[in-house]
Coordinates of C-alpha atoms in Angstrom, one line a residue:
Chain A
M1 CA -22.5 7.5 34.3
K2 CA -25.6 5.6 35.9
K3 CA -26.0 8.0 38.8
E4 CA -26.3 10.8 36.2
T5 CA -29.1 9.0 34.1
E6 CA -31.3 7.8 36.7
P7 CA -32.8 10.9 37.4
D8 CA -33.6 11.7 33.8
Y9 CA -35.1 8.2 33.6
K10 CA -37.6 8.8 36.4
Q11 CA -38.5 12.1 34.9
D12 CA -39.0 10.3 31.6
I13 CA -41.5 8.0 33.2
A14 CA -43.5 11.0 34.5
G15 CA -43.3 12.7 31.3
D16 CA -44.7 12.0 27.9
G17 CA -45.7 8.6 26.4
I18 CA -43.0 8.1 24.1
H19 CA -40.2 7.9 27.1
S20 CA -42.1 5.3 28.5
L21 CA -40.9 2.9 25.8
Q22 CA -37.7 3.0 27.4
K23 CA -39.2 1.7 30.6
V24 CA -40.1 -1.3 28.7
V25 CA -36.7 -1.9 27.2
E26 CA -34.5 -0.8 29.9
P27 CA -35.2 -3.5 32.7
H28 CA -34.8 -6.4 30.4
Q29 CA -31.8 -5.3 29.1
D30 CA -30.2 -4.5 32.4
Q31 CA -29.3 -7.7 33.5
G32 CA -27.9 -9.1 30.6
S33 CA -25.8 -5.8 29.8
L34 CA -24.6 -6.2 33.5
A35 CA -23.3 -9.6 32.9
V36 CA -21.5 -8.2 29.7
K37 CA -20.2 -5.5 31.5
Y38 CA -18.4 -7.5 34.1
V39 CA -17.2 -10.3 31.6
L40 CA -15.7 -7.4 29.7
I41 CA -14.1 -5.6 32.6
G42 CA -12.9 -9.0 33.8
V43 CA -11.2 -9.6 30.5
S44 CA -9.6 -6.2 30.3
V45 CA -8.4 -6.7 33.7
L46 CA -6.9 -10.0 32.9
F47 CA -5.2 -8.9 30.1
L48 CA -3.6 -5.8 31.3
T49 CA -2.6 -7.9 34.3
L50 CA -0.8 -10.3 32.0
M51 CA 0.5 -7.9 29.7
L52 CA 1.4 -5.1 31.7
I53 CA 1.4 -5.2 35.3
L54 CA 3.1 -8.9 35.8
P55 CA 6.2 -7.6 34.0
L56 CA 6.4 -4.5 36.3
A57 CA 6.1 -6.8 39.4
V58 CA 8.9 -9.1 37.7
V59 CA 11.2 -6.0 37.5
T60 CA 10.6 -5.2 41.0
A61 CA 10.9 -8.8 42.5
N62 CA 14.0 -9.6 40.7
A63 CA 15.6 -6.2 41.3
L64 CA 15.3 -6.8 44.9
R65 CA 16.0 -10.3 44.9
E66 CA 19.4 -10.1 46.4
G67 CA 18.4 -7.6 49.1
W68 CA 18.4 -3.9 49.6
V69 CA 22.2 -3.5 50.0
V70 CA 23.0 -5.2 46.6
Y71 CA 20.2 -3.1 45.1
R72 CA 21.5 0.2 46.3
D73 CA 25.1 -0.6 45.4
T74 CA 24.0 -1.6 41.7
I75 CA 22.2 1.9 41.3
L76 CA 24.8 3.9 42.7
N77 CA 27.4 1.8 40.6
E78 CA 29.7 4.2 38.4
Y79 CA 28.7 2.9 35.0
T80 CA 25.0 3.0 35.8
V81 CA 25.2 6.8 37.2
K82 CA 27.2 7.6 34.0
A83 CA 24.7 5.8 31.9
L84 CA 21.8 7.9 33.8
G85 CA 23.7 11.2 32.9
L86 CA 23.7 10.3 29.1
T87 CA 20.1 9.4 29.3
V88 CA 19.4 12.4 30.8
L89 CA 21.5 14.4 28.4
A90 CA 19.9 12.7 25.3
T91 CA 16.4 13.3 26.5
V92 CA 17.0 17.0 27.3
A93 CA 18.5 17.6 23.9
A94 CA 15.9 15.5 22.1
V95 CA 13.0 17.2 23.9
A96 CA 14.5 20.9 23.0
V97 CA 15.2 20.3 19.5
N98 CA 11.8 18.5 18.9
T99 CA 9.8 21.2 20.8
I100 CA 11.2 24.0 18.7
F101 CA 10.8 22.0 15.5
G102 CA 7.0 20.9 16.8
I103 CA 5.9 24.6 17.5
F104 CA 7.3 25.9 14.0
A105 CA 6.1 23.1 11.9
A106 CA 2.7 22.9 13.5
Y107 CA 2.2 26.6 13.2
L108 CA 3.4 26.3 9.4
L109 CA 0.9 23.8 8.6
S110 CA -1.9 25.1 10.4
K111 CA -2.1 28.8 9.8
F112 CA -0.6 28.9 6.2
Y113 CA -1.8 27.3 3.1
F114 CA 1.0 26.2 0.6
R115 CA 1.5 23.8 -2.1
G116 CA 2.6 20.6 -0.9
R117 CA 1.4 20.8 2.8
Q118 CA 0.1 17.3 2.7
V119 CA 3.5 15.8 1.3
L120 CA 5.5 17.8 4.3
A121 CA 2.9 16.4 7.0
A122 CA 3.9 12.8 5.5
L123 CA 7.3 13.5 5.7
I124 CA 7.5 14.7 9.3
D125 CA 5.7 11.6 10.2
L126 CA 8.2 9.3 8.6
P127 CA 10.2 8.2 11.7
F128 CA 7.2 6.6 13.1
S129 CA 7.2 4.2 10.7
I130 CA 10.8 3.5 10.4
S131 CA 12.3 0.8 12.5
P132 CA 14.6 2.1 15.2
V133 CA 17.4 -0.1 14.0
I134 CA 17.3 1.5 10.5
A135 CA 17.4 4.9 12.3
G136 CA 20.6 4.0 13.8
L137 CA 21.8 2.6 10.6
V138 CA 21.2 5.7 8.6
F139 CA 23.3 7.6 10.7
I140 CA 26.0 5.2 10.3
L141 CA 25.7 5.5 6.7
T142 CA 25.9 9.3 6.9
F143 CA 28.5 10.0 9.5
G144 CA 30.3 6.8 9.8
N145 CA 33.8 5.7 8.3
I146 CA 32.0 4.5 5.2
G147 CA 29.3 7.0 5.1
W148 CA 29.6 10.2 2.6
M149 CA 30.2 12.6 5.4
G150 CA 32.8 10.3 6.8
P151 CA 36.1 11.3 5.3
F152 CA 35.1 15.1 5.9
L153 CA 34.5 14.3 9.7
K154 CA 37.6 12.4 9.9
A155 CA 39.7 15.0 8.5
H156 CA 38.3 17.6 11.0
N157 CA 38.8 15.0 14.1
I158 CA 34.8 15.1 14.7
K159 CA 33.4 11.9 16.0
I160 CA 29.4 11.4 15.9
V161 CA 29.2 7.8 15.4
F162 CA 30.1 5.4 18.5
A163 CA 30.1 8.8 20.5
V164 CA 27.6 11.0 22.3
P165 CA 26.6 13.3 19.4
G166 CA 25.4 10.1 17.4
V167 CA 23.3 9.0 20.5
I168 CA 21.8 12.3 20.7
L169 CA 21.0 12.5 17.0
A170 CA 19.4 9.0 17.1
T171 CA 17.2 9.9 19.8
I172 CA 15.9 13.1 18.1
F173 CA 15.4 11.1 14.9
V174 CA 13.2 8.7 16.8
T175 CA 11.2 11.0 18.5
F176 CA 10.9 13.8 15.8
P177 CA 7.2 13.9 15.3
F178 CA 6.2 13.5 18.8
V179 CA 5.6 17.3 19.7
F180 CA 4.3 18.3 16.0
R181 CA 1.7 15.4 16.3
E182 CA 0.1 16.8 19.4
L183 CA 0.3 20.4 18.4
F184 CA -0.9 20.0 15.0
P185 CA -4.5 18.6 15.6
V186 CA -5.2 21.4 18.4
L187 CA -3.9 24.2 16.0
N188 CA -5.9 23.0 13.2
A189 CA -9.0 22.8 15.1
Q190 CA -8.6 26.3 16.4
G191 CA -8.3 27.6 12.9
K192 CA -6.7 31.1 12.0
D193 CA -9.4 33.6 12.5
E194 CA -7.9 35.0 15.6
E195 CA -4.4 35.3 14.1
E196 CA -5.5 37.0 10.8
A197 CA -7.8 39.6 13.1
A198 CA -4.5 40.3 15.3
A199 CA -2.4 40.8 12.1
L200 CA -4.9 43.1 10.2
M201 CA -4.8 45.0 13.8
G202 CA -1.2 45.4 13.2
A203 CA 0.3 42.9 15.7
G204 CA 3.9 41.3 14.9
G205 CA 4.6 37.7 14.5
F206 CA 5.8 36.9 17.6
T207 CA 3.0 38.8 19.6
I208 CA 0.6 36.9 17.7
F209 CA 2.1 33.5 18.4
W210 CA 2.9 34.5 22.2
R211 CA -0.6 36.0 22.9
I212 CA -3.0 34.3 20.9
T213 CA -1.5 30.9 19.6
F214 CA 0.3 29.9 22.5
P215 CA -2.7 29.9 25.3
H216 CA -4.4 27.6 22.8
I217 CA -1.7 25.0 22.8
K218 CA 0.1 25.2 26.2
W219 CA -1.5 22.0 27.4
A220 CA -1.0 20.1 24.2
L221 CA 2.5 21.4 23.9
L222 CA 3.2 20.1 27.6
Y223 CA 1.4 16.6 26.9
G224 CA 3.8 16.2 23.5
I225 CA 6.8 17.1 25.5
I226 CA 5.7 14.6 28.1
L227 CA 5.5 11.7 25.3
C228 CA 8.6 12.9 23.9
T229 CA 10.4 12.5 27.1
A230 CA 9.1 9.0 27.7
R231 CA 10.1 7.8 24.1
A232 CA 13.5 9.6 24.3
M233 CA 14.8 8.2 27.7
G234 CA 13.7 4.7 26.7
E235 CA 15.1 4.6 23.4
F236 CA 17.1 1.2 22.7
G237 CA 17.1 0.1 19.0
A238 CA 18.6 3.3 17.3
V239 CA 21.0 4.2 20.2
S240 CA 22.2 0.4 20.1
V241 CA 23.1 0.7 16.7
I242 CA 24.9 3.8 16.9
S243 CA 26.5 3.8 20.3
G244 CA 29.0 1.0 20.0
H245 CA 28.4 0.0 23.6
L246 CA 31.4 1.9 25.1
R247 CA 30.5 1.5 28.7
G248 CA 30.8 4.9 30.7
K249 CA 30.9 6.9 27.5
T250 CA 28.0 6.0 25.1
N251 CA 25.9 4.0 27.2
T252 CA 22.4 5.0 28.1
L253 CA 20.4 3.4 30.7
P254 CA 18.3 1.0 28.3
L255 CA 21.7 -0.2 26.8
H256 CA 23.1 -0.5 30.1
V257 CA 20.4 -3.0 31.0
E258 CA 21.0 -5.0 27.9
I259 CA 25.0 -5.2 28.6
L260 CA 24.1 -6.4 32.4
Y261 CA 21.6 -8.8 31.1
N262 CA 23.9 -10.2 28.6
E263 CA 26.5 -10.8 31.2
F264 CA 24.0 -13.0 33.0
N265 CA 24.0 -10.2 35.9
T266 CA 20.3 -10.5 36.1
T267 CA 19.9 -9.0 39.4
A268 CA 21.9 -5.8 38.4
A269 CA 19.9 -5.9 35.0
F270 CA 16.5 -5.7 36.8
A271 CA 17.9 -3.2 39.4
V272 CA 18.7 -0.8 36.7
S273 CA 15.6 -1.3 34.9
S274 CA 13.8 -0.5 38.2
I275 CA 15.2 3.1 37.9
L276 CA 13.5 3.3 34.4
V277 CA 10.3 1.7 35.5
I278 CA 10.1 4.6 38.2
M279 CA 10.8 7.2 35.5
A280 CA 8.2 5.5 33.3
V281 CA 5.5 5.6 36.1
V282 CA 6.3 9.3 37.0
I283 CA 5.8 10.2 33.2
L284 CA 2.6 8.4 33.0
I285 CA 1.4 10.4 36.2
A286 CA 2.5 13.6 34.6
R287 CA 0.9 12.5 31.3
N288 CA -2.5 11.8 33.1
L289 CA -2.5 15.1 34.7
A290 CA -1.7 16.9 31.5
Q291 CA -4.4 15.0 29.8
H292 CA -7.2 16.0 32.1
R293 CA -6.1 19.5 31.3
T294 CA -6.1 19.2 27.5
G295 CA -9.5 17.4 27.9
F296 CA -8.5 14.5 25.2
Chain B
M1 CA -0.2 49.4 6.2
E2 CA -3.0 47.0 5.6
Q3 CA -2.5 46.9 1.7
Q4 CA 1.4 46.1 2.5
I5 CA 0.6 43.0 4.2
I6 CA -2.1 41.9 2.0
K7 CA 0.1 41.7 -1.0
I8 CA 1.0 38.0 -0.8
K9 CA -1.9 36.1 -2.5
N10 CA -2.4 32.5 -3.3
K11 CA -5.4 30.4 -4.5
H12 CA -6.9 29.9 -1.2
G13 CA -7.2 33.8 -0.3
V14 CA -4.8 36.2 1.2
R15 CA -2.1 35.4 3.7
V16 CA -1.9 38.1 6.2
I17 CA -0.4 36.1 9.4
P18 CA 3.5 37.2 9.1
G19 CA 6.1 34.8 9.6
F20 CA 5.6 32.3 6.6
G21 CA 9.2 32.6 5.8
L22 CA 10.7 32.0 9.2
C23 CA 8.4 29.0 9.8
I24 CA 9.0 27.2 6.5
G25 CA 12.8 28.0 6.9
V26 CA 12.9 26.6 10.3
T27 CA 10.6 23.6 9.5
L28 CA 12.2 22.5 6.1
S29 CA 16.0 23.0 7.5
M30 CA 15.4 20.9 10.7
L31 CA 13.4 18.1 8.7
G32 CA 16.2 18.2 5.9
C33 CA 19.3 18.0 8.3
L34 CA 17.8 15.5 11.0
V35 CA 15.8 13.3 9.1
L36 CA 15.6 13.5 5.3
I37 CA 19.6 13.9 4.6
P38 CA 20.4 10.7 6.8
L39 CA 17.6 8.8 5.5
A40 CA 18.6 9.7 2.1
S41 CA 22.0 8.0 2.9
I42 CA 20.4 4.7 2.7
F43 CA 19.3 5.2 -0.6
V44 CA 22.8 6.2 -1.6
S45 CA 24.2 3.5 -0.2
A46 CA 22.0 1.2 -1.6
A47 CA 22.7 2.6 -5.1
G48 CA 26.2 1.6 -4.9
L49 CA 25.1 -2.0 -4.6
H50 CA 25.1 -4.4 -7.3
F51 CA 21.8 -5.3 -8.3
S52 CA 22.7 -9.2 -8.4
E53 CA 24.3 -8.7 -5.0
F54 CA 21.2 -6.9 -3.6
I55 CA 19.0 -9.9 -4.8
E56 CA 21.3 -12.3 -3.3
V57 CA 21.5 -10.8 0.2
V58 CA 17.6 -10.3 0.5
T59 CA 16.8 -13.7 -0.9
S60 CA 18.7 -15.7 1.2
R61 CA 17.1 -18.3 3.6
Q62 CA 18.0 -16.4 6.7
V63 CA 16.9 -13.2 5.7
I64 CA 13.7 -14.4 4.0
S65 CA 13.0 -16.3 7.3
G66 CA 13.5 -13.0 9.0
Y67 CA 11.0 -11.0 7.1
V68 CA 8.4 -14.0 7.4
V69 CA 8.9 -13.9 11.3
S70 CA 8.5 -10.3 11.5
L71 CA 5.8 -9.8 9.4
S72 CA 3.8 -13.0 10.5
C73 CA 4.2 -12.2 14.2
A74 CA 3.5 -8.5 13.8
F75 CA 0.5 -9.4 12.0
S76 CA -0.9 -11.9 14.5
A77 CA -0.1 -9.5 17.2
A78 CA -1.9 -6.6 15.6
L79 CA -4.9 -8.7 15.4
I80 CA -4.8 -9.9 19.0
N81 CA -4.5 -6.2 19.9
A82 CA -7.3 -5.2 17.4
V83 CA -9.5 -7.6 19.7
F84 CA -8.4 -6.7 23.0
G85 CA -7.8 -3.0 22.4
M86 CA -11.3 -2.9 21.1
V87 CA -12.7 -4.4 24.4
L88 CA -10.2 -2.1 26.2
A89 CA -11.6 1.1 24.8
W90 CA -15.1 -0.2 25.3
V91 CA -14.6 -0.7 28.8
L92 CA -12.9 2.6 29.3
V93 CA -15.5 4.6 27.3
R94 CA -18.8 2.8 28.4
Y95 CA -18.4 1.5 31.8
E96 CA -18.1 3.1 35.3
F97 CA -15.8 1.1 37.8
P98 CA -13.3 1.8 40.6
G99 CA -9.7 1.8 39.1
K100 CA -10.7 3.2 35.5
R101 CA -8.4 5.8 35.9
L102 CA -5.7 3.8 36.8
M103 CA -6.7 1.3 34.0
D104 CA -6.7 4.4 31.7
G105 CA -3.4 5.6 32.5
L106 CA -1.6 2.1 32.4
I107 CA -2.5 1.7 28.7
E108 CA 0.4 4.0 27.8
L109 CA 3.0 2.0 29.9
P110 CA 4.3 0.5 26.6
F111 CA 5.2 4.0 25.3
A112 CA 6.9 4.9 28.7
L113 CA 8.8 1.8 29.3
P114 CA 12.0 1.3 27.7
T115 CA 12.0 -1.4 25.2
S116 CA 14.7 -3.1 26.6
V117 CA 13.3 -3.3 30.0
A118 CA 10.0 -4.5 28.6
G119 CA 11.9 -7.3 26.9
I120 CA 13.9 -8.6 30.1
A121 CA 10.8 -8.5 32.1
L122 CA 8.8 -10.3 29.6
T123 CA 11.4 -12.7 29.2
A124 CA 11.7 -13.6 32.9
L125 CA 7.7 -13.6 33.1
Y126 CA 7.3 -16.1 30.0
S127 CA 10.4 -18.3 30.1
D128 CA 10.0 -21.9 31.6
Q129 CA 11.1 -20.8 35.1
G130 CA 8.8 -17.6 35.0
W131 CA 5.6 -17.0 37.0
I132 CA 3.5 -17.6 33.8
G133 CA 5.8 -19.6 31.5
A134 CA 6.1 -22.2 34.2
L135 CA 2.5 -22.9 34.1
F136 CA 2.3 -23.3 30.3
A137 CA 5.5 -25.4 30.3
R138 CA 3.7 -28.0 32.5
I139 CA 1.3 -28.3 29.6
G140 CA 3.9 -28.7 27.1
I141 CA 3.7 -24.9 25.6
K142 CA 7.0 -23.0 25.2
I143 CA 6.5 -19.4 25.0
A144 CA 9.8 -17.8 25.2
Y145 CA 12.4 -18.2 22.7
T146 CA 9.5 -19.3 20.3
R147 CA 7.4 -17.1 17.9
I148 CA 4.7 -17.0 20.5
G149 CA 7.1 -15.1 22.7
I150 CA 7.9 -12.8 19.9
T151 CA 4.2 -12.2 19.2
I152 CA 3.8 -11.6 23.0
A153 CA 6.5 -8.8 22.9
M154 CA 4.7 -7.1 20.1
V155 CA 1.4 -7.3 21.6
F156 CA 3.0 -5.6 24.4
V157 CA 4.3 -2.8 22.3
G158 CA 1.1 -2.3 19.9
I159 CA -1.6 -2.4 22.6
P160 CA -1.8 1.5 23.0
F161 CA -2.1 2.1 19.3
V162 CA -5.5 0.4 19.1
V163 CA -7.0 1.6 22.2
R164 CA -5.9 5.4 21.5
A165 CA -7.1 5.1 17.9
V166 CA -10.6 3.5 19.0
Q167 CA -11.4 5.5 22.3
P168 CA -11.9 9.3 21.0
V169 CA -14.4 7.7 18.1
L170 CA -16.2 5.7 20.4
E171 CA -16.6 8.6 22.8
K172 CA -18.2 10.7 20.0
L173 CA -20.2 8.0 18.9
D174 CA -23.9 9.0 19.1
R175 CA -25.8 6.5 21.2
Q176 CA -29.3 7.0 19.4
Y177 CA -28.4 4.7 16.7
E178 CA -27.6 1.9 19.4
E179 CA -30.8 2.5 21.2
A180 CA -32.9 2.6 18.0
A181 CA -31.5 -0.9 17.0
M182 CA -32.2 -2.2 20.5
M183 CA -35.7 -1.1 20.5
L184 CA -36.4 -2.3 16.8
G185 CA -35.6 -5.5 18.3
A186 CA -31.8 -6.3 17.4
G187 CA -30.1 -8.2 20.0
R188 CA -26.9 -7.1 21.8
M189 CA -24.6 -8.9 19.4
R190 CA -26.4 -7.8 16.0
T191 CA -26.4 -4.1 17.3
F192 CA -22.6 -4.3 18.0
F193 CA -21.8 -6.2 14.6
R194 CA -24.1 -4.0 12.6
V195 CA -24.4 -0.8 13.9
I196 CA -21.5 0.1 16.3
L197 CA -18.5 -2.0 14.5
P198 CA -19.1 -0.1 11.2
E199 CA -18.7 3.2 12.6
L200 CA -15.4 2.1 14.4
F201 CA -14.1 0.1 11.5
P202 CA -11.8 2.9 10.3
A203 CA -10.3 3.7 13.5
L204 CA -9.9 0.0 14.5
L205 CA -7.9 -0.4 11.0
A206 CA -5.8 2.8 11.6
G207 CA -5.0 1.4 15.3
F208 CA -4.3 -2.2 13.6
G209 CA -2.1 -0.5 11.0
L210 CA 0.0 1.4 13.5
A211 CA 0.5 -1.6 15.8
F212 CA 1.3 -3.9 12.6
A213 CA 4.0 -1.3 11.4
R214 CA 5.3 -0.9 15.1
G215 CA 5.8 -4.8 15.4
I216 CA 7.6 -5.0 12.2
G217 CA 10.4 -2.5 13.3
E218 CA 10.3 -3.5 16.8
Y219 CA 13.7 -4.5 18.1
G220 CA 14.4 -4.0 21.8
S221 CA 11.6 -5.6 23.4
V222 CA 11.6 -8.4 21.0
V223 CA 15.3 -9.7 20.7
F224 CA 15.4 -10.8 24.4
I225 CA 12.5 -13.2 24.3
A226 CA 13.0 -14.3 20.9
G227 CA 16.1 -16.3 21.7
N228 CA 17.4 -15.6 18.1
I229 CA 17.6 -19.1 16.9
P230 CA 18.7 -18.9 13.1
N231 CA 16.1 -19.4 10.4
Q232 CA 13.5 -20.0 13.3
T233 CA 13.0 -16.9 15.7
Q234 CA 15.4 -14.2 14.2
I235 CA 13.5 -11.0 13.2
A236 CA 14.6 -8.8 10.3
P237 CA 15.7 -5.8 12.7
L238 CA 18.1 -8.3 14.3
L239 CA 19.7 -9.2 11.1
I240 CA 20.5 -5.8 10.1
M241 CA 22.0 -5.5 13.9
T242 CA 23.8 -8.7 13.0
K243 CA 25.2 -7.5 9.8
L244 CA 26.3 -4.3 11.3
E245 CA 28.2 -6.0 14.2
Q246 CA 30.2 -7.9 11.3
Y247 CA 30.9 -4.8 9.6
K248 CA 28.8 -6.0 6.6
Y249 CA 27.4 -2.6 6.0
A250 CA 26.2 -3.5 2.4
D251 CA 24.2 -6.5 3.6
A252 CA 22.6 -4.4 6.3
T253 CA 21.7 -1.9 4.1
A254 CA 20.0 -4.2 1.7
I255 CA 17.9 -5.7 4.3
A256 CA 16.8 -2.4 5.7
L257 CA 15.8 -1.3 2.3
V258 CA 13.1 -3.9 1.9
L259 CA 12.0 -3.5 5.5
L260 CA 11.8 0.3 4.8
L261 CA 9.7 -0.3 1.6
I262 CA 7.3 -2.9 3.4
S263 CA 6.6 -0.2 6.2
F264 CA 6.3 2.6 3.6
L265 CA 3.6 0.6 1.8
L266 CA 1.8 -0.2 5.0
M267 CA 1.9 3.5 5.9
L268 CA 0.7 4.5 2.4
L269 CA -2.1 1.8 3.1
I270 CA -3.2 3.5 6.4
N271 CA -3.0 6.9 5.0
S272 CA -5.2 6.2 2.3
V273 CA -7.9 4.6 4.4
Q274 CA -7.6 7.6 6.5
I275 CA -8.5 9.8 3.6
Y276 CA -11.2 7.8 2.4
M277 CA -12.4 7.8 6.0
Q278 CA -12.4 11.6 6.0
R279 CA -14.4 11.8 2.6
F280 CA -16.8 9.0 3.7
S281 CA -17.8 11.2 6.7
K282 CA -17.7 14.5 5.2
G283 CA -19.9 13.2 2.1

């Protein structure tokens, strides 16, 4: 930033009299604001180190505490691999469902005017403000033995609670608004003139979306999918309530971490955590690349 | 042809883009099946409770203490996040320094890191034997298994909300006003508090509210560091969890209902601030 402003500054001195005022103010300001700059950067670095970097370092240090062989055996353990499989399944399902929903909902709310738009937008955001534990609870109250759909499901021998479908439903619930939240502002800012022009010239609904709307939102969509993936693979509270902690069946990786930790198998817990840390870091890098394309 | 398309009208004008029916159908049915119907179940089962039972559950000492712990820790965490989030946003927008992009990317770590991993990592770090916990233990401060630990976990999950709320507003802020204030003789502090902060305040408040709401509902990262001592460090979501494990579904529903109401009120407050903010900037 400094490099950019300096030539201007010199030009200004050479230029008209008004700008020479800056010359008087700037040097006096520079020393002080430089000190402020370093203090603020220092505070930020310290804060991030204490809150974010050291926890990552702790995971790595503890995971490798008993050596590489123990680490490898832990992450290749049968239950760990099964938990990873379920995490991937739940994440893919949540991302797919929420992407479809996000596109339709964002298109609906930005291209059409109808009564109750605001209410609908607020309802879509609901899962953001709900505790994950409550998100799990609502599915037990719906599909569990005591739930109002319980007798029906039991009669048809469908298991949702304490089974894989429940885990997937809970994951979808907590990540529900993610894709919508990223698409909506972009579509809203774009307006609907282009779509209207295309419609008046006779383009069909799908053509309009694919040829006009989609090019505007593709990076925002990618960004939303990345955020949704991050949240879905890491969901703990909601899944914890509904999974019933059946090892090898309804255990996702974050739940597996908890089980190992509560069994005082700390090294294994941190080894499994390290897989999730790697996944999180990969997602963060992807997010940064996508962000530079969207220009947020 | 055109006349056929332009037949659906409403007060905002003409609806010419096709696909309204499909969009609203898909949106409402998915929202209904996946969110609203399950969510309604909590009200259905709460309606089955006797009012006296309900009051008895939510006013028991343990539950009240759970609400107090959740709310007070989430509030202090959101305050801490408001201060540091503001500093981080400022540093990321206004300064150039090596490693800036790395720092910017790190902010979202709490979104991407599973809460159980964050929970055990923070516990290991801040317990009496942990790298930081040991330093504090020497001067007699216990962090893990106290409310300080709960607050730290909530700071961890809440920090991106404040930074990401303030950052875009700060980026768009016109620097002319600061320069004018400086030139008119205002000091740096005065310029910040009188010129910059009022502009950022709505965004800061929105970030604060989101971090607060997230802290109240947070479960995964908090349970490990909290230690869950009855009436001292038990958070409200944990109480719901405990009741569920004891198959006391009615009690769990009652506790959840009150927690839901608290977070709805909070979201309502945030939304009204944002609406006020929009009117203010447009007006």
